[in-house]
CSV table of C-alpha atoms and ligand atoms in Angstrom, one decimal:
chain,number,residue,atom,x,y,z
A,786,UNK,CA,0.0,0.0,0.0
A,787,UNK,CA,1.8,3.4,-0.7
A,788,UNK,CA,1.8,6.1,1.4
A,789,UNK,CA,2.4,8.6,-1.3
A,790,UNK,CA,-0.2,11.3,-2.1
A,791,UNK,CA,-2.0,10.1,-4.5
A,792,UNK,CA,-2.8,12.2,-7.9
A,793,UNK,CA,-4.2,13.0,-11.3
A,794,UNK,CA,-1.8,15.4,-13.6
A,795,UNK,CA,-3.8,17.4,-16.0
A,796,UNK,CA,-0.6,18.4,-18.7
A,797,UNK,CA,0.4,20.0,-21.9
A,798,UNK,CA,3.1,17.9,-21.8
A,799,UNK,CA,6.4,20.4,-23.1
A,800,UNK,CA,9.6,20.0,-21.3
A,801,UNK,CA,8.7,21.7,-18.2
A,802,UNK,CA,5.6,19.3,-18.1
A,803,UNK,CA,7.8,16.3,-19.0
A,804,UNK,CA,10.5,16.7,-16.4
A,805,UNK,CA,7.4,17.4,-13.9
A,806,UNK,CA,5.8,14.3,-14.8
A,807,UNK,CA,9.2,12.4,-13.9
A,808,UNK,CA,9.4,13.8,-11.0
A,809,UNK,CA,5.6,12.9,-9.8
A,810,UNK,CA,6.0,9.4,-10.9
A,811,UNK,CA,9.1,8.4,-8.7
A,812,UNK,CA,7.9,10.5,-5.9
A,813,UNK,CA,3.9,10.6,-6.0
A,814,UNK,CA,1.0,7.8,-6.8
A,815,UNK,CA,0.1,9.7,-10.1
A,816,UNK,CA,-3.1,7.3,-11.0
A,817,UNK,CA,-3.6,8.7,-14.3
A,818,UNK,CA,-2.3,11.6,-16.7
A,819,UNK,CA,-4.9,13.7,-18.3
A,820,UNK,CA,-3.7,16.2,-21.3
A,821,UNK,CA,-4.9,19.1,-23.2
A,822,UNK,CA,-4.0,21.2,-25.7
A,823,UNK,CA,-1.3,24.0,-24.7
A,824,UNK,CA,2.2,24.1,-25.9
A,825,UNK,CA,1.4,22.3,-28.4
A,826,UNK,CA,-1.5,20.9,-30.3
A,827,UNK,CA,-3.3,17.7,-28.2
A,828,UNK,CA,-2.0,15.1,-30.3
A,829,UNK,CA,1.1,15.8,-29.5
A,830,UNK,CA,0.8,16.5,-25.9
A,831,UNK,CA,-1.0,13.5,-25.4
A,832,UNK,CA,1.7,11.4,-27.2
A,833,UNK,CA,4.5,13.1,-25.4
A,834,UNK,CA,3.0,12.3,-22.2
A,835,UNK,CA,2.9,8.7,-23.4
A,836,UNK,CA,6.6,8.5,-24.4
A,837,UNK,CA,7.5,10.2,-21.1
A,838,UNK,CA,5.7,7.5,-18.9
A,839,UNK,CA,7.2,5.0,-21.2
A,840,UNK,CA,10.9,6.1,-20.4
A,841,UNK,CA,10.4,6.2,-16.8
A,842,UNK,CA,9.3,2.7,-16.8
A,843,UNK,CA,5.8,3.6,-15.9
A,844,UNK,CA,3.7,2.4,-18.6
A,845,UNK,CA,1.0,1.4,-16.3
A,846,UNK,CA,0.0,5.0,-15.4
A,847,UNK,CA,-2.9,5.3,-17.9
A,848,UNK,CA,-2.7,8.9,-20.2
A,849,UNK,CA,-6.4,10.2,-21.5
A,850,UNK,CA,-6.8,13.0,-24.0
A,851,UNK,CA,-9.2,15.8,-23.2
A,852,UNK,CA,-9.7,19.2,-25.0
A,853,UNK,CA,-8.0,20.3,-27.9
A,854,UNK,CA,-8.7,23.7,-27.3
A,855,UNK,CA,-9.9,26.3,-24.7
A,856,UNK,CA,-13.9,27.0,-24.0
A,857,UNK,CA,-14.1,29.7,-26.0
A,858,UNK,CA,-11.2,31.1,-28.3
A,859,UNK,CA,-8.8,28.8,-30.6
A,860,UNK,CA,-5.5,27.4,-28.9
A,861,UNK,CA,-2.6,30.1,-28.9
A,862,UNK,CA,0.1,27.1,-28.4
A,863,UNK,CA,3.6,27.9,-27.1
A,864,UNK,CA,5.6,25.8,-30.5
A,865,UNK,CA,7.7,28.9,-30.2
A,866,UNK,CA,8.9,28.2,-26.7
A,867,UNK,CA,8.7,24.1,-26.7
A,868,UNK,CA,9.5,23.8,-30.4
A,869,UNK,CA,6.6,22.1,-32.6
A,870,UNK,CA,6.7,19.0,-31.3
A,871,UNK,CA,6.3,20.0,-27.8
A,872,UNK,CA,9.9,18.4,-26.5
A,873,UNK,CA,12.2,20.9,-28.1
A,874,UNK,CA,14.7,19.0,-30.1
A,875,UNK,CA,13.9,15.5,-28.8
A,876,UNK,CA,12.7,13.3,-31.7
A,877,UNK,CA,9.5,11.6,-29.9
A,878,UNK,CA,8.6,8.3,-31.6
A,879,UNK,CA,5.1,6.8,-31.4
A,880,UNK,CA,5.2,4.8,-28.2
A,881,UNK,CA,3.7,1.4,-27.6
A,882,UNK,CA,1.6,2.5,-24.7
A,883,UNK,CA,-1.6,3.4,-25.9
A,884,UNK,CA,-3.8,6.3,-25.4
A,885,UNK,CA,-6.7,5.4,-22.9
A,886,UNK,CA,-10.2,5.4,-24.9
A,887,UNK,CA,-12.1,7.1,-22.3
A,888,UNK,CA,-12.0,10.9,-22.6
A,889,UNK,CA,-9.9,12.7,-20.4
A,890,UNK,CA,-12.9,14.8,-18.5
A,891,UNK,CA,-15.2,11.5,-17.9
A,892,UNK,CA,-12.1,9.8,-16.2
A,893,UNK,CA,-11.6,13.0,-14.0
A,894,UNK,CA,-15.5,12.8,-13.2
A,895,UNK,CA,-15.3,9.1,-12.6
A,896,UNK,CA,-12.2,9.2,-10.3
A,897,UNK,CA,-13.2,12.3,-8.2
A,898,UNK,CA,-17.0,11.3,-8.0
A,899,UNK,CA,-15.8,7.7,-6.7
A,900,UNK,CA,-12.9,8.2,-4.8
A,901,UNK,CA,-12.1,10.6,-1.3
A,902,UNK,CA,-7.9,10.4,-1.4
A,903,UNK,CA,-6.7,11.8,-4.5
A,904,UNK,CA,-6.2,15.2,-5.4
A,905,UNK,CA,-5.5,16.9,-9.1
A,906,UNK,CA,-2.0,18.9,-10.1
A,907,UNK,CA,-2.5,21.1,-13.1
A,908,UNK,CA,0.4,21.8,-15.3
A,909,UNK,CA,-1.3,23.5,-18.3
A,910,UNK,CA,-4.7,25.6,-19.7
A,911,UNK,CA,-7.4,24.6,-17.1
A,912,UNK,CA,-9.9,24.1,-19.9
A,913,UNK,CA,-10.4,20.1,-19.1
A,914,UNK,CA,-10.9,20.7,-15.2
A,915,UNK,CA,-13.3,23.7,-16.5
A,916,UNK,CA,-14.8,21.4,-18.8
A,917,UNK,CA,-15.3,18.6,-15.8
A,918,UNK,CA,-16.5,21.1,-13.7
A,919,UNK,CA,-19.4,21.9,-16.0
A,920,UNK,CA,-20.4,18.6,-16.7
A,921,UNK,CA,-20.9,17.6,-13.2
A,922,UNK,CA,-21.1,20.7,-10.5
A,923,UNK,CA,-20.6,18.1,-7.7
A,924,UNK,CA,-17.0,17.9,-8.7
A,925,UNK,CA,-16.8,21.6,-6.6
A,926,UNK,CA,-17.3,19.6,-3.4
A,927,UNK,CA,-15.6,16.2,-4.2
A,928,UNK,CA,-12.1,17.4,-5.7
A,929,UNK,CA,-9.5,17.9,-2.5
A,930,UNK,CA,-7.5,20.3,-3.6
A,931,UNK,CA,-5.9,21.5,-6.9
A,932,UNK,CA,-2.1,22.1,-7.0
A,933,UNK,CA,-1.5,24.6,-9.9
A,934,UNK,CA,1.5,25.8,-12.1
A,935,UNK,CA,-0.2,29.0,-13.2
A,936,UNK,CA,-1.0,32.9,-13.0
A,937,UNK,CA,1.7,35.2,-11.6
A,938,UNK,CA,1.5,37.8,-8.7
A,939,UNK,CA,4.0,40.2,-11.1
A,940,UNK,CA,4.2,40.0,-14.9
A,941,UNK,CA,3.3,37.4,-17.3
A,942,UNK,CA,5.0,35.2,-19.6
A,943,UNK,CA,2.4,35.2,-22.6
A,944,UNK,CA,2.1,38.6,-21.6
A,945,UNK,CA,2.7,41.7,-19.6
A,946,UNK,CA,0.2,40.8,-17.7
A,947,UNK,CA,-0.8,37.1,-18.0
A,948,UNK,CA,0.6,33.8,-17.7
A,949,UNK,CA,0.6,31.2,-20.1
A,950,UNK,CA,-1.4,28.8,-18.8
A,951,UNK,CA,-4.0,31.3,-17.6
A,952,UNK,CA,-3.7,33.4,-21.0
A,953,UNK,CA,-4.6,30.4,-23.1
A,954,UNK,CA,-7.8,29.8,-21.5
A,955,UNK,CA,-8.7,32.6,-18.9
A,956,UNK,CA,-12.8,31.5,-19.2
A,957,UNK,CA,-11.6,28.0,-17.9
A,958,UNK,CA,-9.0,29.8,-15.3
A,959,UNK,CA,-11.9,32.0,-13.8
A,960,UNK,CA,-14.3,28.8,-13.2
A,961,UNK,CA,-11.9,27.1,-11.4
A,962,UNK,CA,-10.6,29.6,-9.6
A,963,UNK,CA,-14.3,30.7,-8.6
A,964,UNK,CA,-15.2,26.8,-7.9
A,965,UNK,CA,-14.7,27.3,-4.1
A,966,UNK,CA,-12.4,24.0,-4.3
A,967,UNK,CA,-8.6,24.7,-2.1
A,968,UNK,CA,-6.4,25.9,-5.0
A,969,UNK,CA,-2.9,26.0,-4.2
A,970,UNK,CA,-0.9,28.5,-6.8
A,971,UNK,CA,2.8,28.2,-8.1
A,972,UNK,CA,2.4,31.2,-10.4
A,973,UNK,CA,5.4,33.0,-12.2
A,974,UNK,CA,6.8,34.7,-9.1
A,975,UNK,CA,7.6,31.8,-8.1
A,976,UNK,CA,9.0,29.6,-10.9
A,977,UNK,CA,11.8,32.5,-11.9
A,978,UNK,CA,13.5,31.6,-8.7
A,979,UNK,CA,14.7,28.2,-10.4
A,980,UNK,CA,17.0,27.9,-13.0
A,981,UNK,CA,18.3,25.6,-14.7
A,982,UNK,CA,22.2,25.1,-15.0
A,983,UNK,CA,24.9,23.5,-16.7
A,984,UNK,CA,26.1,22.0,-13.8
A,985,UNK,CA,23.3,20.0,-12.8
A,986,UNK,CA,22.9,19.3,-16.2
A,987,UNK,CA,26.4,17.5,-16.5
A,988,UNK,CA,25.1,15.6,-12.8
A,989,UNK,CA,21.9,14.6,-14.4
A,990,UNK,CA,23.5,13.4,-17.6
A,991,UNK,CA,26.2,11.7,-15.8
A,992,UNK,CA,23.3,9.2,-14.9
A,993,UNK,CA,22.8,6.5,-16.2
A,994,UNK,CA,18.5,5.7,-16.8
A,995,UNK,CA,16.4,6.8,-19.6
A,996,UNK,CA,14.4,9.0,-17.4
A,997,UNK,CA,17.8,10.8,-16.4
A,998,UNK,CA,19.5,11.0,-19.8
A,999,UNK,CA,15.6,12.4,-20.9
A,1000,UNK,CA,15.7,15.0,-18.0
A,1001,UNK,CA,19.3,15.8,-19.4
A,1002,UNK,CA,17.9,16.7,-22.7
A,1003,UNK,CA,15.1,18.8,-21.3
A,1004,UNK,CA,17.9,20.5,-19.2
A,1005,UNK,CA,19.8,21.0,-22.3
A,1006,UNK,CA,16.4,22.6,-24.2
A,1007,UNK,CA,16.3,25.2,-21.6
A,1008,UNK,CA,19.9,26.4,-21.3
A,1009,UNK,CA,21.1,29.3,-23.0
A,1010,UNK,CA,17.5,30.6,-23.2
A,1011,UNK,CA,17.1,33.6,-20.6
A,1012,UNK,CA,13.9,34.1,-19.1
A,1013,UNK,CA,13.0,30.7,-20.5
A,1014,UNK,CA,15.6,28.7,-18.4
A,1015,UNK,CA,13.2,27.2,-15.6
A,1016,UNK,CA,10.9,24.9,-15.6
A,1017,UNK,CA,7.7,25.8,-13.9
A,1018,UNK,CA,5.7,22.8,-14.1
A,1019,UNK,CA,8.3,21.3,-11.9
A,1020,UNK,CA,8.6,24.0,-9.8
A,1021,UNK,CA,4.9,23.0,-9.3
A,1022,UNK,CA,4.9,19.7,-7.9
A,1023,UNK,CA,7.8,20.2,-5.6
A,1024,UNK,CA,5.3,21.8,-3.3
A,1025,UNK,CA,3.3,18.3,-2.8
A,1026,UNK,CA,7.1,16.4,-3.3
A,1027,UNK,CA,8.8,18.2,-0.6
A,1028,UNK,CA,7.0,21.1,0.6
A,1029,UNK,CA,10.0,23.0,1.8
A,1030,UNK,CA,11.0,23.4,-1.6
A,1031,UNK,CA,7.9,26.3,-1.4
A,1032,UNK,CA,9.6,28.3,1.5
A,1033,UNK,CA,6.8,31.2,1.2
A,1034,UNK,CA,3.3,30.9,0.4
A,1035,UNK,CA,0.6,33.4,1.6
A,1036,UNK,CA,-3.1,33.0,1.4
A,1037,UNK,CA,-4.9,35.7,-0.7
A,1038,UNK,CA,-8.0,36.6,-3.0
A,1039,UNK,CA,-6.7,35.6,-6.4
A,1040,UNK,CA,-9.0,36.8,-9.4
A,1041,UNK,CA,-8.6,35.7,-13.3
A,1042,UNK,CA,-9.4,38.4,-15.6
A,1043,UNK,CA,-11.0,38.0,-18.8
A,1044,UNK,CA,-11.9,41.3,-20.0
A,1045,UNK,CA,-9.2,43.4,-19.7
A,1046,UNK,CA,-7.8,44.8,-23.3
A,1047,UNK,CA,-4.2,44.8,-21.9
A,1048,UNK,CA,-4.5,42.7,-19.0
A,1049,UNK,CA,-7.0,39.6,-20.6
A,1050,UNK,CA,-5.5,36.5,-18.8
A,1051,UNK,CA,-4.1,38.4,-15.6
A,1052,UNK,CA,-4.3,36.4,-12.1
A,1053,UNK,CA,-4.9,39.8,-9.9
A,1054,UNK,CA,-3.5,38.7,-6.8
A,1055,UNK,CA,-4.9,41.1,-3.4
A,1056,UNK,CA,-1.3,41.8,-1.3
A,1057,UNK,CA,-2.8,44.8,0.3
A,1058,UNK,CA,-3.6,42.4,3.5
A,1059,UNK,CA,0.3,42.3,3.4
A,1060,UNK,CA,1.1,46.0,2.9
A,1061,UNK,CA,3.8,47.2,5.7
A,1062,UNK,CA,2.2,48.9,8.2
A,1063,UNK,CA,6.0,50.7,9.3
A,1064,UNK,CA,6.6,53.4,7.1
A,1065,UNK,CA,10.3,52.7,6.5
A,1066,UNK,CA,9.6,49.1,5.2
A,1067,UNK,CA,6.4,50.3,3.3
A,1068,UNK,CA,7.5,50.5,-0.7
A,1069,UNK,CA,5.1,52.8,-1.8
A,1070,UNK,CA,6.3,55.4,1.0
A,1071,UNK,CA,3.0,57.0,1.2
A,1072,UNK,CA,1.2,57.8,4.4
A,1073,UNK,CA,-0.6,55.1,5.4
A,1074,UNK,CA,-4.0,55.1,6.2
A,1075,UNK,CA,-5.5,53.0,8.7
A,1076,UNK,CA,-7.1,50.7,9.5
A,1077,UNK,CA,-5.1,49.0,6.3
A,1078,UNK,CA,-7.2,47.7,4.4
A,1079,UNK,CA,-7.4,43.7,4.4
A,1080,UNK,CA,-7.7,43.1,0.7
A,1081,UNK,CA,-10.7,40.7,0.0
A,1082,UNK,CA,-11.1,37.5,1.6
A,1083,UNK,CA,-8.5,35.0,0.3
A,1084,UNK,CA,-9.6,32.0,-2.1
A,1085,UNK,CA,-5.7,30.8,-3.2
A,1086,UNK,CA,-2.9,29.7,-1.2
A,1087,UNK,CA,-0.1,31.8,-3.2
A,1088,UNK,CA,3.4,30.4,-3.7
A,1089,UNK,CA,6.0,33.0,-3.1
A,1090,UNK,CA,9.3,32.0,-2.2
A,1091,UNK,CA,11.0,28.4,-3.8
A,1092,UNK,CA,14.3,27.2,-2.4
A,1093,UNK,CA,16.5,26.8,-5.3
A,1094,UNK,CA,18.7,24.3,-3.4
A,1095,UNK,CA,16.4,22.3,-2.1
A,1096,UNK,CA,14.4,22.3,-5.8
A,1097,UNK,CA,18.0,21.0,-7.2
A,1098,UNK,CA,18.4,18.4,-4.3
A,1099,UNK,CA,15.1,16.6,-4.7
A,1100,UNK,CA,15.5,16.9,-8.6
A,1101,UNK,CA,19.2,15.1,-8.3
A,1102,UNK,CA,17.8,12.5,-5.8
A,1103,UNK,CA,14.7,11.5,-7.9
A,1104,UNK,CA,17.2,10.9,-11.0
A,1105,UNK,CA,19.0,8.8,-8.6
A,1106,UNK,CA,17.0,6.6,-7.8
A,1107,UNK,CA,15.2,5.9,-11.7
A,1108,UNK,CA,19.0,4.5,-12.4
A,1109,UNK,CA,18.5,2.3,-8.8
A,1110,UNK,CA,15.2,1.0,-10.5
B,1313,RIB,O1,3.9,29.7,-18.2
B,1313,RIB,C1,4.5,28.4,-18.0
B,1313,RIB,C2,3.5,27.3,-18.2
B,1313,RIB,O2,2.9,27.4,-19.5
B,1313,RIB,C3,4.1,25.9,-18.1
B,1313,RIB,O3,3.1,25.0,-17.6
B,1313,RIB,C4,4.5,25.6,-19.4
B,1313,RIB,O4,4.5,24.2,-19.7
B,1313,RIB,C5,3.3,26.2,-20.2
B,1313,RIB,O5,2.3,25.3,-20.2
B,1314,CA,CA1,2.6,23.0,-18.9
């Protein structure tokens, strides 16, 4: 019987997602993979995900497809960032596991409508957990908590203002975040704190399993590629891996906006709860007024300070222990 927490991924499966995805398979019970389209176009993030579970040795993890696109606008995919297949340079062959027949959003029902101890990590556009949502309501009251790589409480990625994940489908973003179910955020602010580096690169590619010498490629996509040189989906699961990877988190009233001309896509995170209340540590420097006002009532655990060290020790140890089996 494990003891690990038991999950459900929902992916676009790039090479953030993919070195995530090894990373939740040696350290979580991932009971199925569930992929949309994102970075790429579905068919390939659902046949990425497949080869990924195939090189960590985990073909029995079952991978469903969901949506292809978001609720309401066509896909905006990230080939520029991921490269067209999804996996940067990596040459992905058609693996032998085979896609599940059920659709992604009927397994995510079925599990969460017949089962209390699993929870769901998001990695990319929220559109299939939207989707689920909307096809049975009850899912608000049955689904633990989500952990999700998303949103920002600074700038975006996509844009100025919005995230990728979030920017792709911000109808499906505000539905879940409006659910009511325990979202836990690892948002932009967060993510640039890791980078990727040569040097655990040549660690990583000193080893000697397919999941490593993968991981070593992905490390390899990312370097030389400023502002690009993290990987956020990883940065993501760390916080149900080894929660001191997440040194900060804070819990406030997170809001996805849709409307916005400039700002379509934003996560509009309320710090004021957390404004100074000293003048000389207060970074606006403007006479405070009291009482301060305590920004909304929170709805989102916020991810605000990840341990770099820590991120590259657990990462290191995982790879170490696909080459002991
Ligand atoms: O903004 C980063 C996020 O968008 C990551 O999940 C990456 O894989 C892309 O989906
Ligand atoms: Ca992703």
């Amino acid at each position: 019987m494990s003891d690990k927490r038991k999950v459900i991924i929902d992916c676009d499966t790039g090479v953030d997602d993919a070195l995530a995805i090894l990373l939740c398979l040696k350290n979580l019970d991932v009971v199925g993979i569930t992929t949309v389209g994102g970075n790429v176009g579905l068919e390939n993030t659902q046949r990425n995900t497949r080869y990924v579970t195939e090189v960590a040795g985990r073909t029995d993890v079952p991978v469903f497809a969901g949506y292809a696109r978001p609720l309401l606008v066509p896909l905006q995919d990230a080939s520029y960032v991921h490269g067209a297949g999804g996996l940067g340079n990596i040459q992905v062959p058609e693996p032998q596991k085979p896609l599940e027949k059920q659709h992604a959003v009927d397994f995510l029902i079925e599990t969460f409508m017949t089962r209390d101890d699993v929870s769901l990590i998001t990695l990319g556009p929220l559109t299939n957990i939207a989707h689920a949502l909307l096809k049975e309501p009850r899912l608000v009251h049955r689904i633990p908590e989500i952990l999700t790589m998303g949103g920002s409480t600074t700038w975006g990625n996509a844009t100025p203002a919005a995230e990728f994940n979030i920017f792709v489908d911000p109808e499906a973003a505000k539905l879940v975040f409006e659910s009511g179910i325990p979202i836990r955020m690892v948002g932009l602010n967060a993510t640039r704190q890791q980078r990727a580096s040569l040097e655990v690169y040549e660690q990583i590619k000193a080893m000697d399993s397919p999941a490593a010498q993968l991981a070593a490629k992905l490390f390899l996509d990312r370097e030389g590629k400023p502002g690009r040189n993290s990987f956020c989906d990883a940065c993501a699961v760390m916080w149900w891996i080894d929660s001191q990877v997440i040194c900060k988190s804070a819990m406030m009233h997170v809001v996805v906006e849709t409307q916005g001309e400039f700002t379509r896509g934003m996560t509009l995170c309320d710090g004021r709860g957390f404004q100074a209340n000293r003048r000389e540590v207060d970074m606006e420097h403007e006479k405070l007024y009291e009482p301060l006002p305590k920004g909304l009532e929170p709805n989102v655990e916020v991810a605000l300070e990840l341990d770099q060290a820590r991120f590259t020790q657990v990462l290191l140890d995982t790879m170490r222990r696909y080459s002991e089996g």
